[in-house]
Short mmCIF file of C-alpha atoms in Angstrom, two decimals:
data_model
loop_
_atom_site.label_atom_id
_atom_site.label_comp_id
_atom_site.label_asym_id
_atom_site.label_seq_id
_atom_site.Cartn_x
_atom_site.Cartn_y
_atom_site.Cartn_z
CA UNK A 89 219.04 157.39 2.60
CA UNK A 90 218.76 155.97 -0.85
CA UNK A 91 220.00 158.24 -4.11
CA UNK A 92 217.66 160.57 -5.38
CA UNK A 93 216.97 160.48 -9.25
CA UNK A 94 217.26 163.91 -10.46
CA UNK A 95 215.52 165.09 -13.97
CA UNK A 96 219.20 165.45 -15.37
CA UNK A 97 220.58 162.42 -16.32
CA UNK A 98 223.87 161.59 -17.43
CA UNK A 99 223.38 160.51 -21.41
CA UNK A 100 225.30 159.17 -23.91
CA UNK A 101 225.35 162.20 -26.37
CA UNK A 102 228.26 164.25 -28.07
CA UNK A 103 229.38 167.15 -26.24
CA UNK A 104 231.02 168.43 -29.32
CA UNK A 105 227.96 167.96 -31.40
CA UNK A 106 225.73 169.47 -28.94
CA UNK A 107 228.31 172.63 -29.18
CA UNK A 108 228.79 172.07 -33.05
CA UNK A 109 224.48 173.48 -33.08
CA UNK A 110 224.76 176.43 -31.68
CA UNK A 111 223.66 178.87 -33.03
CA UNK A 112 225.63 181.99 -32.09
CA UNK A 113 229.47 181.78 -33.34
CA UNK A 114 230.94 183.58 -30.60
CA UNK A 115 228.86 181.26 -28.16
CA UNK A 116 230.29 178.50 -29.76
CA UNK A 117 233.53 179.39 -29.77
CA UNK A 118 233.64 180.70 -26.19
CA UNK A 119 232.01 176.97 -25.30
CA UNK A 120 234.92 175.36 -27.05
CA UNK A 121 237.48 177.38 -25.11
CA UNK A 122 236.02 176.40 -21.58
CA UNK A 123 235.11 172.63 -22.83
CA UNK A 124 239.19 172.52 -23.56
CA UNK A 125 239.72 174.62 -20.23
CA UNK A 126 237.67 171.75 -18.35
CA UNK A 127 239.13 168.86 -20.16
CA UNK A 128 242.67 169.60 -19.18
CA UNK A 129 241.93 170.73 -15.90
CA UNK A 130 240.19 167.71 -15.12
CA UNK A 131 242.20 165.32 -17.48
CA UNK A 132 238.24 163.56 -18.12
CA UNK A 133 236.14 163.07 -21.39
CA UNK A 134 233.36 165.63 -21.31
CA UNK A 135 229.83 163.67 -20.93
CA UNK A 136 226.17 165.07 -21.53
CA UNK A 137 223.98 165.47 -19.03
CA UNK A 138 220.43 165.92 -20.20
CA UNK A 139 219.99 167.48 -23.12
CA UNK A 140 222.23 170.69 -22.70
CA UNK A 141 224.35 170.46 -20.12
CA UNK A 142 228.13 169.47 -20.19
CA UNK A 143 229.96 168.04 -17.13
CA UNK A 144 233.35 166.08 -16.08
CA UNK A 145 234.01 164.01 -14.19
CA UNK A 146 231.67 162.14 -11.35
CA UNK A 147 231.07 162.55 -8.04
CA UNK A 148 227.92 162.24 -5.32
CA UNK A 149 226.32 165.14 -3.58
CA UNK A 150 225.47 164.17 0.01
CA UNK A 151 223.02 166.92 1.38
CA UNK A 152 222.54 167.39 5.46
CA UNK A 153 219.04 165.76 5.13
CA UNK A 154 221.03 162.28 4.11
CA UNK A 155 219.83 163.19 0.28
CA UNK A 156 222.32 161.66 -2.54
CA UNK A 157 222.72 162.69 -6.41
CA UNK A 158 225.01 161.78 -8.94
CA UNK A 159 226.49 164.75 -10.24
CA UNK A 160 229.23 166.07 -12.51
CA UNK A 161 232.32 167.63 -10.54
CA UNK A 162 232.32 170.38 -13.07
CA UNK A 163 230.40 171.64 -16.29
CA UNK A 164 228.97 174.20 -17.95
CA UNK A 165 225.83 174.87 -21.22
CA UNK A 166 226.00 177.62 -23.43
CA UNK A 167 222.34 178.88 -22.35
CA UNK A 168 220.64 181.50 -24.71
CA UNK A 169 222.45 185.02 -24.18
CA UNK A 170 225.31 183.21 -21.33
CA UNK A 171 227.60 180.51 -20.46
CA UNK A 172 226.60 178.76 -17.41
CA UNK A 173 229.46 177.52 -15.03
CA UNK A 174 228.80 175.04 -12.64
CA UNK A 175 230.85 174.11 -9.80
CA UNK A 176 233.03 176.78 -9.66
CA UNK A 177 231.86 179.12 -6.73
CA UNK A 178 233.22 175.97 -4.70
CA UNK A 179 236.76 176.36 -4.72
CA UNK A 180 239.44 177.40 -2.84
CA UNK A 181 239.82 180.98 -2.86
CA UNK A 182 236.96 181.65 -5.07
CA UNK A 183 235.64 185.00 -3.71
CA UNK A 184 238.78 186.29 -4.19
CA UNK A 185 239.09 185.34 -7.59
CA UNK A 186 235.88 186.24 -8.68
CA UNK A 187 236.40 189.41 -7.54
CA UNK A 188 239.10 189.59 -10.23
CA UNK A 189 237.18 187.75 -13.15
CA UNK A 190 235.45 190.57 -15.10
CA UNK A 191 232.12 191.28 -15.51
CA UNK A 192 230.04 187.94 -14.84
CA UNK A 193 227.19 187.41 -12.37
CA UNK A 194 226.49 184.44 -10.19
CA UNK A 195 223.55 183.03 -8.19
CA UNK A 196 223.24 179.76 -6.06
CA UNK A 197 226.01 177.58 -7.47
CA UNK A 198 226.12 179.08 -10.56
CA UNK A 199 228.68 181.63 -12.31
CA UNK A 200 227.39 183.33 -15.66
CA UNK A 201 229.45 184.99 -18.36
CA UNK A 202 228.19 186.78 -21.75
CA UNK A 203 231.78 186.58 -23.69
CA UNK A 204 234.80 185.35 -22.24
CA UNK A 205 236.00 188.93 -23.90
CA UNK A 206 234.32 190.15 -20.51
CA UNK A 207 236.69 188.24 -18.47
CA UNK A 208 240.28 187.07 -17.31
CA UNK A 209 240.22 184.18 -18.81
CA UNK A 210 243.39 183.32 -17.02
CA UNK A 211 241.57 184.21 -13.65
CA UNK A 212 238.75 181.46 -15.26
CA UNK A 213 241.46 178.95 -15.40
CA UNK A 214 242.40 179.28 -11.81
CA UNK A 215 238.58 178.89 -10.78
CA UNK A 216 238.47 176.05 -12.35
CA UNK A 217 241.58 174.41 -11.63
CA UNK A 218 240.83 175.03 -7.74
CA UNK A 219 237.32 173.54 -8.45
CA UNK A 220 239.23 170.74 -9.25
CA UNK A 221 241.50 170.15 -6.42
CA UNK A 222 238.39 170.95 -4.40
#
């Protein structure tokens, strides 16, 4: 089955200036921490995908129906009043871990987190550092 084109494209745009606008200052800084976090885990240059979405690295999704997408091994977008964290739940040992993060919600393959003053940040690390071995 041929790729699918989903509405999220990689683009060409500044991850750093996409964080460098917003607004909230704790937001921002807890989106620098994880964009470093993801950097060195994954040793890649963070790219944009669509307008406010940050990922790393590349990889394609291959769904039981035959459907393909390029996607992003791991990202994350400081969304209004949360961090999203993609690609995470994935990983080795992740239930256990999670149940050691801090207060955070998830849903689908999603993991959301107000503050990183709410969590283990070193529990984080190991999320995504297994979501990278993954």
């Amino acid at each position: 089955m041929a790729k699918s084109k989903l509405k999220t494209q990689k683009t060409t745009g500044s991850a750093e200036g996409f964080l460098k606008k917003v607004t909230d200052p704790v937001q921002r800084a807890d989106a620098l921490v994880v964009l470093k976090m993801m950097q060195q885990a994954t040793k890649a240059d963070p790219k944009m995908w669509g307008p406010a979405i940050i990922g790393f690295g590349d990889r394609v999704i291959k769904y039981d129906s035959g459907r393909e997408l390029d996607w992003f091994d791991i990202g994350f977008s400081p969304r209004k009043g949360t961090l999203t964290l993609y690609g995470l739940k994935g990983a080795k040992q992740a239930d256990t871990l999670l149940a050691k993060l801090g207060k955070h919600t998830a849903g689908g393959g999603c993991l959301y987190i107000k503050r990183l003053s709410d969590v283990d940040v070193g529990v984080l690390q190991k999320l995504i550092d297994g979501a990278v071995k993954r």
